[in-house]
mmCIF file with all atom_site columns, C-alpha atoms in Angstrom:
data_model
loop_
_atom_site.group_PDB
_atom_site.id
_atom_site.type_symbol
_atom_site.label_atom_id
_atom_site.label_alt_id
_atom_site.label_comp_id
_atom_site.label_asym_id
_atom_site.label_entity_id
_atom_site.label_seq_id
_atom_site.pdbx_PDB_ins_code
_atom_site.Cartn_x
_atom_site.Cartn_y
_atom_site.Cartn_z
_atom_site.occupancy
_atom_site.B_iso_or_equiv
_atom_site.pdbx_formal_charge
_atom_site.auth_seq_id
_atom_site.auth_comp_id
_atom_site.auth_asym_id
_atom_site.auth_atom_id
_atom_site.pdbx_PDB_model_num
ATOM 1   C CA . MET A 1 1   ? 184.420 92.239  37.594 1.00 90.00 ? 1   MET A CA 1
ATOM 2   C CA . ILE A 1 2   ? 182.121 89.219  37.623 1.00 92.00 ? 2   ILE A CA 1
ATOM 3   C CA . THR A 1 3   ? 179.932 87.611  40.283 1.00 92.00 ? 3   THR A CA 1
ATOM 4   C CA . GLN A 1 4   ? 179.219 83.898  40.529 1.00 96.00 ? 4   GLN A CA 1
ATOM 5   C CA . MET A 1 5   ? 175.516 83.131  40.308 1.00 96.00 ? 5   MET A CA 1
ATOM 6   C CA . GLN A 1 6   ? 173.412 80.051  41.020 1.00 95.00 ? 6   GLN A CA 1
ATOM 7   C CA . VAL A 1 7   ? 170.169 79.027  39.335 1.00 95.00 ? 7   VAL A CA 1
ATOM 8   C CA . LYS A 1 8   ? 167.604 79.362  42.112 1.00 93.00 ? 8   LYS A CA 1
ATOM 9   C CA . GLY A 1 9   ? 164.552 78.414  40.119 1.00 90.00 ? 9   GLY A CA 1
ATOM 10  C CA . LEU A 1 10  ? 162.179 79.003  37.278 1.00 93.00 ? 10  LEU A CA 1
ATOM 11  C CA . MET A 1 11  ? 158.929 80.867  37.327 1.00 92.00 ? 11  MET A CA 1
ATOM 12  C CA . PHE A 1 12  ? 156.242 81.826  34.872 1.00 90.00 ? 12  PHE A CA 1
ATOM 13  C CA . ASP A 1 13  ? 155.577 85.502  34.141 1.00 85.00 ? 13  ASP A CA 1
ATOM 14  C CA . PRO A 1 14  ? 151.864 85.668  33.283 1.00 84.00 ? 14  PRO A CA 1
ATOM 15  C CA . TYR A 1 15  ? 152.164 89.334  32.277 1.00 81.00 ? 15  TYR A CA 1
ATOM 16  C CA . ASN A 1 16  ? 154.613 88.551  29.456 1.00 80.00 ? 16  ASN A CA 1
ATOM 17  C CA . ASN A 1 17  ? 153.583 84.915  28.901 1.00 84.00 ? 17  ASN A CA 1
ATOM 18  C CA . ALA A 1 18  ? 157.224 83.885  29.337 1.00 88.00 ? 18  ALA A CA 1
ATOM 19  C CA . TYR A 1 19  ? 159.417 81.987  31.765 1.00 94.00 ? 19  TYR A CA 1
ATOM 20  C CA . ILE A 1 20  ? 162.051 83.523  33.997 1.00 93.00 ? 20  ILE A CA 1
ATOM 21  C CA . VAL A 1 21  ? 165.263 81.897  35.187 1.00 95.00 ? 21  VAL A CA 1
ATOM 22  C CA . ILE A 1 22  ? 166.185 83.320  38.570 1.00 93.00 ? 22  ILE A CA 1
ATOM 23  C CA . LEU A 1 23  ? 169.921 83.651  39.219 1.00 95.00 ? 23  LEU A CA 1
ATOM 24  C CA . ARG A 1 24  ? 171.183 84.668  42.680 1.00 93.00 ? 24  ARG A CA 1
ATOM 25  C CA . ASP A 1 25  ? 174.644 85.313  44.029 1.00 92.00 ? 25  ASP A CA 1
ATOM 26  C CA . GLU A 1 26  ? 176.067 83.364  46.994 1.00 89.00 ? 26  GLU A CA 1
ATOM 27  C CA . ASP A 1 27  ? 175.156 86.053  49.506 1.00 88.00 ? 27  ASP A CA 1
ATOM 28  C CA . GLN A 1 28  ? 171.593 86.283  48.153 1.00 83.00 ? 28  GLN A CA 1
ATOM 29  C CA . SER A 1 29  ? 172.167 90.033  47.810 1.00 83.00 ? 29  SER A CA 1
ATOM 30  C CA . GLU A 1 30  ? 171.941 90.175  44.018 1.00 87.00 ? 30  GLU A CA 1
ATOM 31  C CA . MET A 1 31  ? 169.317 88.660  41.765 1.00 89.00 ? 31  MET A CA 1
ATOM 32  C CA . LEU A 1 32  ? 169.280 88.409  37.994 1.00 92.00 ? 32  LEU A CA 1
ATOM 33  C CA . PRO A 1 33  ? 165.965 87.408  36.363 1.00 91.00 ? 33  PRO A CA 1
ATOM 34  C CA . ILE A 1 34  ? 166.368 86.301  32.740 1.00 93.00 ? 34  ILE A CA 1
ATOM 35  C CA . TRP A 1 35  ? 163.290 85.848  30.577 1.00 91.00 ? 35  TRP A CA 1
ATOM 36  C CA . VAL A 1 36  ? 163.479 82.718  28.399 1.00 93.00 ? 36  VAL A CA 1
ATOM 37  C CA . GLY A 1 37  ? 161.273 80.835  25.986 1.00 91.00 ? 37  GLY A CA 1
ATOM 38  C CA . LYS A 1 38  ? 159.216 77.755  26.811 1.00 92.00 ? 38  LYS A CA 1
ATOM 39  C CA . SER A 1 39  ? 161.597 75.208  25.246 1.00 91.00 ? 39  SER A CA 1
ATOM 40  C CA . GLU A 1 40  ? 164.619 76.761  26.951 1.00 93.00 ? 40  GLU A CA 1
ATOM 41  C CA . ALA A 1 41  ? 162.767 76.768  30.289 1.00 94.00 ? 41  ALA A CA 1
ATOM 42  C CA . SER A 1 42  ? 161.902 73.108  29.753 1.00 93.00 ? 42  SER A CA 1
ATOM 43  C CA . SER A 1 43  ? 165.538 72.248  29.065 1.00 94.00 ? 43  SER A CA 1
ATOM 44  C CA . ILE A 1 44  ? 166.726 74.157  32.134 1.00 95.00 ? 44  ILE A CA 1
ATOM 45  C CA . SER A 1 45  ? 164.021 72.503  34.250 1.00 94.00 ? 45  SER A CA 1
ATOM 46  C CA . LEU A 1 46  ? 165.100 69.011  33.160 1.00 93.00 ? 46  LEU A CA 1
ATOM 47  C CA . ALA A 1 47  ? 168.699 69.818  34.093 1.00 94.00 ? 47  ALA A CA 1
ATOM 48  C CA . ILE A 1 48  ? 167.714 71.247  37.490 1.00 93.00 ? 48  ILE A CA 1
ATOM 49  C CA . GLU A 1 49  ? 165.665 68.136  38.260 1.00 92.00 ? 49  GLU A CA 1
ATOM 50  C CA . ASN A 1 50  ? 168.319 65.760  36.831 1.00 90.00 ? 50  ASN A CA 1
ATOM 51  C CA . VAL A 1 51  ? 165.790 64.234  34.445 1.00 91.00 ? 51  VAL A CA 1
ATOM 52  C CA . ALA A 1 52  ? 167.175 62.503  31.373 1.00 87.00 ? 52  ALA A CA 1
ATOM 53  C CA . PRO A 1 53  ? 164.814 62.723  28.399 1.00 87.00 ? 53  PRO A CA 1
ATOM 54  C CA . PRO A 1 54  ? 164.285 59.535  26.337 1.00 89.00 ? 54  PRO A CA 1
ATOM 55  C CA . ARG A 1 55  ? 166.115 61.194  23.417 1.00 91.00 ? 55  ARG A CA 1
ATOM 56  C CA . PRO A 1 56  ? 168.740 63.938  23.743 1.00 88.00 ? 56  PRO A CA 1
ATOM 57  C CA . MET A 1 57  ? 167.471 67.473  23.619 1.00 90.00 ? 57  MET A CA 1
ATOM 58  C CA . THR A 1 58  ? 169.602 70.187  22.017 1.00 92.00 ? 58  THR A CA 1
ATOM 59  C CA . HIS A 1 59  ? 171.590 70.949  25.185 1.00 93.00 ? 59  HIS A CA 1
ATOM 60  C CA . ASP A 1 60  ? 172.125 67.249  25.893 1.00 93.00 ? 60  ASP A CA 1
ATOM 61  C CA . PHE A 1 61  ? 173.445 66.906  22.344 1.00 94.00 ? 61  PHE A CA 1
ATOM 62  C CA . MET A 1 62  ? 175.736 69.908  22.865 1.00 95.00 ? 62  MET A CA 1
ATOM 63  C CA . LYS A 1 63  ? 177.189 68.297  25.986 1.00 96.00 ? 63  LYS A CA 1
ATOM 64  C CA . ALA A 1 64  ? 177.598 64.923  24.253 1.00 95.00 ? 64  ALA A CA 1
ATOM 65  C CA . TYR A 1 65  ? 179.329 66.621  21.325 1.00 95.00 ? 65  TYR A CA 1
ATOM 66  C CA . LEU A 1 66  ? 181.758 68.420  23.642 1.00 96.00 ? 66  LEU A CA 1
ATOM 67  C CA . ASP A 1 67  ? 182.375 65.182  25.573 1.00 96.00 ? 67  ASP A CA 1
ATOM 68  C CA . ALA A 1 68  ? 183.071 63.264  22.343 1.00 97.00 ? 68  ALA A CA 1
ATOM 69  C CA . PHE A 1 69  ? 185.876 65.695  21.504 1.00 96.00 ? 69  PHE A CA 1
ATOM 70  C CA . ASN A 1 70  ? 187.128 65.941  25.081 1.00 96.00 ? 70  ASN A CA 1
ATOM 71  C CA . ALA A 1 71  ? 186.234 69.627  25.267 1.00 97.00 ? 71  ALA A CA 1
ATOM 72  C CA . LYS A 1 72  ? 185.228 71.106  28.611 1.00 97.00 ? 72  LYS A CA 1
ATOM 73  C CA . VAL A 1 73  ? 182.996 74.024  29.533 1.00 98.00 ? 73  VAL A CA 1
ATOM 74  C CA . ILE A 1 74  ? 185.035 76.184  31.925 1.00 98.00 ? 74  ILE A CA 1
ATOM 75  C CA . SER A 1 75  ? 182.330 78.728  32.686 1.00 98.00 ? 75  SER A CA 1
ATOM 76  C CA . VAL A 1 76  ? 179.377 80.699  31.416 1.00 98.00 ? 76  VAL A CA 1
ATOM 77  C CA . VAL A 1 77  ? 179.260 84.479  31.743 1.00 98.00 ? 77  VAL A CA 1
ATOM 78  C CA . ILE A 1 78  ? 176.218 86.717  31.296 1.00 97.00 ? 78  ILE A CA 1
ATOM 79  C CA . THR A 1 79  ? 178.133 89.574  29.683 1.00 96.00 ? 79  THR A CA 1
ATOM 80  C CA . ASP A 1 80  ? 175.713 92.306  28.688 1.00 94.00 ? 80  ASP A CA 1
ATOM 81  C CA . LEU A 1 81  ? 172.184 93.638  28.831 1.00 92.00 ? 81  LEU A CA 1
ATOM 82  C CA . ASN A 1 82  ? 171.206 95.879  25.941 1.00 89.00 ? 82  ASN A CA 1
ATOM 83  C CA . GLU A 1 83  ? 167.660 96.998  25.156 1.00 85.00 ? 83  GLU A CA 1
ATOM 84  C CA . HIS A 1 84  ? 166.114 94.246  27.344 1.00 83.00 ? 84  HIS A CA 1
ATOM 85  C CA . THR A 1 85  ? 168.253 91.548  25.685 1.00 90.00 ? 85  THR A CA 1
ATOM 86  C CA . TYR A 1 86  ? 170.845 89.595  27.649 1.00 94.00 ? 86  TYR A CA 1
ATOM 87  C CA . PHE A 1 87  ? 174.070 88.326  26.075 1.00 96.00 ? 87  PHE A CA 1
ATOM 88  C CA . ALA A 1 88  ? 176.339 85.501  27.234 1.00 98.00 ? 88  ALA A CA 1
ATOM 89  C CA . LYS A 1 89  ? 179.611 83.756  26.481 1.00 98.00 ? 89  LYS A CA 1
ATOM 90  C CA . VAL A 1 90  ? 180.529 80.111  26.982 1.00 98.00 ? 90  VAL A CA 1
ATOM 91  C CA . HIS A 1 91  ? 184.198 79.574  27.849 1.00 98.00 ? 91  HIS A CA 1
ATOM 92  C CA . LEU A 1 92  ? 185.629 76.225  26.692 1.00 97.00 ? 92  LEU A CA 1
ATOM 93  C CA . THR A 1 93  ? 188.914 74.349  26.696 1.00 97.00 ? 93  THR A CA 1
ATOM 94  C CA . TYR A 1 94  ? 189.889 72.004  23.918 1.00 97.00 ? 94  TYR A CA 1
ATOM 95  C CA . ALA A 1 95  ? 193.319 70.560  23.077 1.00 95.00 ? 95  ALA A CA 1
ATOM 96  C CA . ASP A 1 96  ? 195.179 72.866  25.475 1.00 94.00 ? 96  ASP A CA 1
ATOM 97  C CA . SER A 1 97  ? 193.498 75.975  24.052 1.00 97.00 ? 97  SER A CA 1
ATOM 98  C CA . GLU A 1 98  ? 190.729 78.170  25.370 1.00 97.00 ? 98  GLU A CA 1
ATOM 99  C CA . TYR A 1 99  ? 187.796 79.361  23.289 1.00 98.00 ? 99  TYR A CA 1
ATOM 100 C CA . THR A 1 100 ? 184.925 81.758  23.865 1.00 98.00 ? 100 THR A CA 1
ATOM 101 C CA . VAL A 1 101 ? 181.614 81.206  22.089 1.00 97.00 ? 101 VAL A CA 1
ATOM 102 C CA . ASP A 1 102 ? 178.780 83.734  21.869 1.00 97.00 ? 102 ASP A CA 1
ATOM 103 C CA . SER A 1 103 ? 175.506 82.354  23.222 1.00 97.00 ? 103 SER A CA 1
ATOM 104 C CA . ARG A 1 104 ? 172.018 83.186  24.329 1.00 96.00 ? 104 ARG A CA 1
ATOM 105 C CA . PRO A 1 105 ? 171.955 83.155  28.125 1.00 96.00 ? 105 PRO A CA 1
ATOM 106 C CA . SER A 1 106 ? 169.259 80.467  28.166 1.00 96.00 ? 106 SER A CA 1
ATOM 107 C CA . ASP A 1 107 ? 171.421 78.099  26.098 1.00 96.00 ? 107 ASP A CA 1
ATOM 108 C CA . ALA A 1 108 ? 174.518 78.936  28.127 1.00 97.00 ? 108 ALA A CA 1
ATOM 109 C CA . ILE A 1 109 ? 172.692 78.263  31.410 1.00 97.00 ? 109 ILE A CA 1
ATOM 110 C CA . ALA A 1 110 ? 171.203 74.986  30.142 1.00 97.00 ? 110 ALA A CA 1
ATOM 111 C CA . LEU A 1 111 ? 174.673 73.840  29.049 1.00 97.00 ? 111 LEU A CA 1
ATOM 112 C CA . ALA A 1 112 ? 176.316 74.988  32.297 1.00 97.00 ? 112 ALA A CA 1
ATOM 113 C CA . LEU A 1 113 ? 173.803 72.988  34.339 1.00 97.00 ? 113 LEU A CA 1
ATOM 114 C CA . ARG A 1 114 ? 174.556 69.850  32.326 1.00 96.00 ? 114 ARG A CA 1
ATOM 115 C CA . THR A 1 115 ? 178.327 70.257  32.593 1.00 96.00 ? 115 THR A CA 1
ATOM 116 C CA . GLN A 1 116 ? 178.400 71.534  36.191 1.00 97.00 ? 116 GLN A CA 1
ATOM 117 C CA . ALA A 1 117 ? 180.187 74.670  34.959 1.00 98.00 ? 117 ALA A CA 1
ATOM 118 C CA . PRO A 1 118 ? 179.942 77.822  37.071 1.00 98.00 ? 118 PRO A CA 1
ATOM 119 C CA . ILE A 1 119 ? 177.692 80.664  35.940 1.00 98.00 ? 119 ILE A CA 1
ATOM 120 C CA . PHE A 1 120 ? 178.839 84.261  36.314 1.00 97.00 ? 120 PHE A CA 1
ATOM 121 C CA . ALA A 1 121 ? 177.309 87.661  35.595 1.00 96.00 ? 121 ALA A CA 1
ATOM 122 C CA . SER A 1 122 ? 179.246 90.819  34.916 1.00 94.00 ? 122 SER A CA 1
ATOM 123 C CA . GLU A 1 123 ? 178.767 93.608  37.440 1.00 91.00 ? 123 GLU A CA 1
ATOM 124 C CA . SER A 1 124 ? 177.526 95.899  34.657 1.00 89.00 ? 124 SER A CA 1
ATOM 125 C CA . VAL A 1 125 ? 174.682 93.480  33.864 1.00 92.00 ? 125 VAL A CA 1
ATOM 126 C CA . ILE A 1 126 ? 173.683 93.284  37.516 1.00 88.00 ? 126 ILE A CA 1
ATOM 127 C CA . ARG A 1 127 ? 173.710 97.084  37.779 1.00 85.00 ? 127 ARG A CA 1
ATOM 128 C CA . LYS A 1 128 ? 171.744 97.568  34.542 1.00 83.00 ? 128 LYS A CA 1
ATOM 129 C CA . GLN A 1 129 ? 168.937 95.213  35.556 1.00 76.00 ? 129 GLN A CA 1
ATOM 130 C CA . SER A 1 130 ? 168.616 96.786  39.024 1.00 66.00 ? 130 SER A CA 1
ATOM 131 C CA . SER A 1 131 ? 165.989 99.309  38.086 1.00 58.00 ? 131 SER A CA 1
ATOM 132 C CA . GLU A 1 132 ? 162.910 100.693 39.786 1.00 40.00 ? 132 GLU A CA 1
ATOM 133 C CA . GLU A 1 133 ? 160.726 98.883  37.239 1.00 49.00 ? 133 GLU A CA 1
ATOM 134 C CA . LEU A 1 134 ? 162.244 95.524  38.213 1.00 59.00 ? 134 LEU A CA 1
ATOM 135 C CA . ASP A 1 135 ? 161.956 96.314  41.913 1.00 56.00 ? 135 ASP A CA 1
ATOM 136 C CA . GLN A 1 136 ? 158.288 97.221  41.456 1.00 54.00 ? 136 GLN A CA 1
ATOM 137 C CA . TRP A 1 137 ? 157.657 94.028  39.470 1.00 58.00 ? 137 TRP A CA 1
ATOM 138 C CA . LEU A 1 138 ? 159.321 91.953  42.206 1.00 62.00 ? 138 LEU A CA 1
ATOM 139 C CA . GLU A 1 139 ? 157.276 93.628  44.943 1.00 61.00 ? 139 GLU A CA 1
ATOM 140 C CA . ASN A 1 140 ? 154.074 92.546  43.198 1.00 61.00 ? 140 ASN A CA 1
ATOM 141 C CA . LEU A 1 141 ? 155.064 88.866  43.077 1.00 65.00 ? 141 LEU A CA 1
ATOM 142 C CA . LYS A 1 142 ? 153.028 86.428  45.104 1.00 62.00 ? 142 LYS A CA 1
ATOM 143 C CA . PRO A 1 143 ? 154.304 83.050  46.371 1.00 61.00 ? 143 PRO A CA 1
ATOM 144 C CA . GLU A 1 144 ? 152.015 81.220  43.943 1.00 62.00 ? 144 GLU A CA 1
ATOM 145 C CA . ASP A 1 145 ? 153.807 82.953  41.043 1.00 59.00 ? 145 ASP A CA 1
ATOM 146 C CA . PHE A 1 146 ? 156.867 80.759  41.761 1.00 56.00 ? 146 PHE A CA 1
ATOM 147 C CA . GLY A 1 147 ? 157.054 77.244  40.374 1.00 53.00 ? 147 GLY A CA 1
ATOM 148 C CA . LYS A 1 148 ? 158.073 74.185  42.334 1.00 50.00 ? 148 LYS A CA 1
ATOM 149 C CA . LEU A 1 149 ? 161.684 74.684  41.218 1.00 49.00 ? 149 LEU A CA 1
ATOM 150 C CA . ASP A 1 150 ? 162.251 77.697  43.471 1.00 45.00 ? 150 ASP A CA 1
ATOM 151 C CA . SER A 1 151 ? 164.893 76.920  46.080 1.00 42.00 ? 151 SER A CA 1
#
């Protein structure tokens, strides 16, 4: 079973010196925070804000490459969480065939935002990340911890 998620924003985690992409389901009942690197956060931020860089970044190139071959991103699925590492798959169509490509969640999300493809998370991932440690971390967040991209 999978749940459709939306990117609700980016924030900076000063404790880990990393960025976090916040995914939420439609009902706002489930949240999936995914820690990403600075360059991935920058790419996701540009896509959220609909900013075109002067030269294509990696995810812009990926989209252009897919467009050149008339391939389409069907969806992105966050498939697993193992030892604090998330895993994802990008589902594509090309020439009447479907393909699944392994991906880092940050790359999959950045590509999904550029192609307007839906983002899903497996129920097992949502259950695994719902831990007391995460709940405690979330309780300690202050409004100023969120960036301007929170929506």
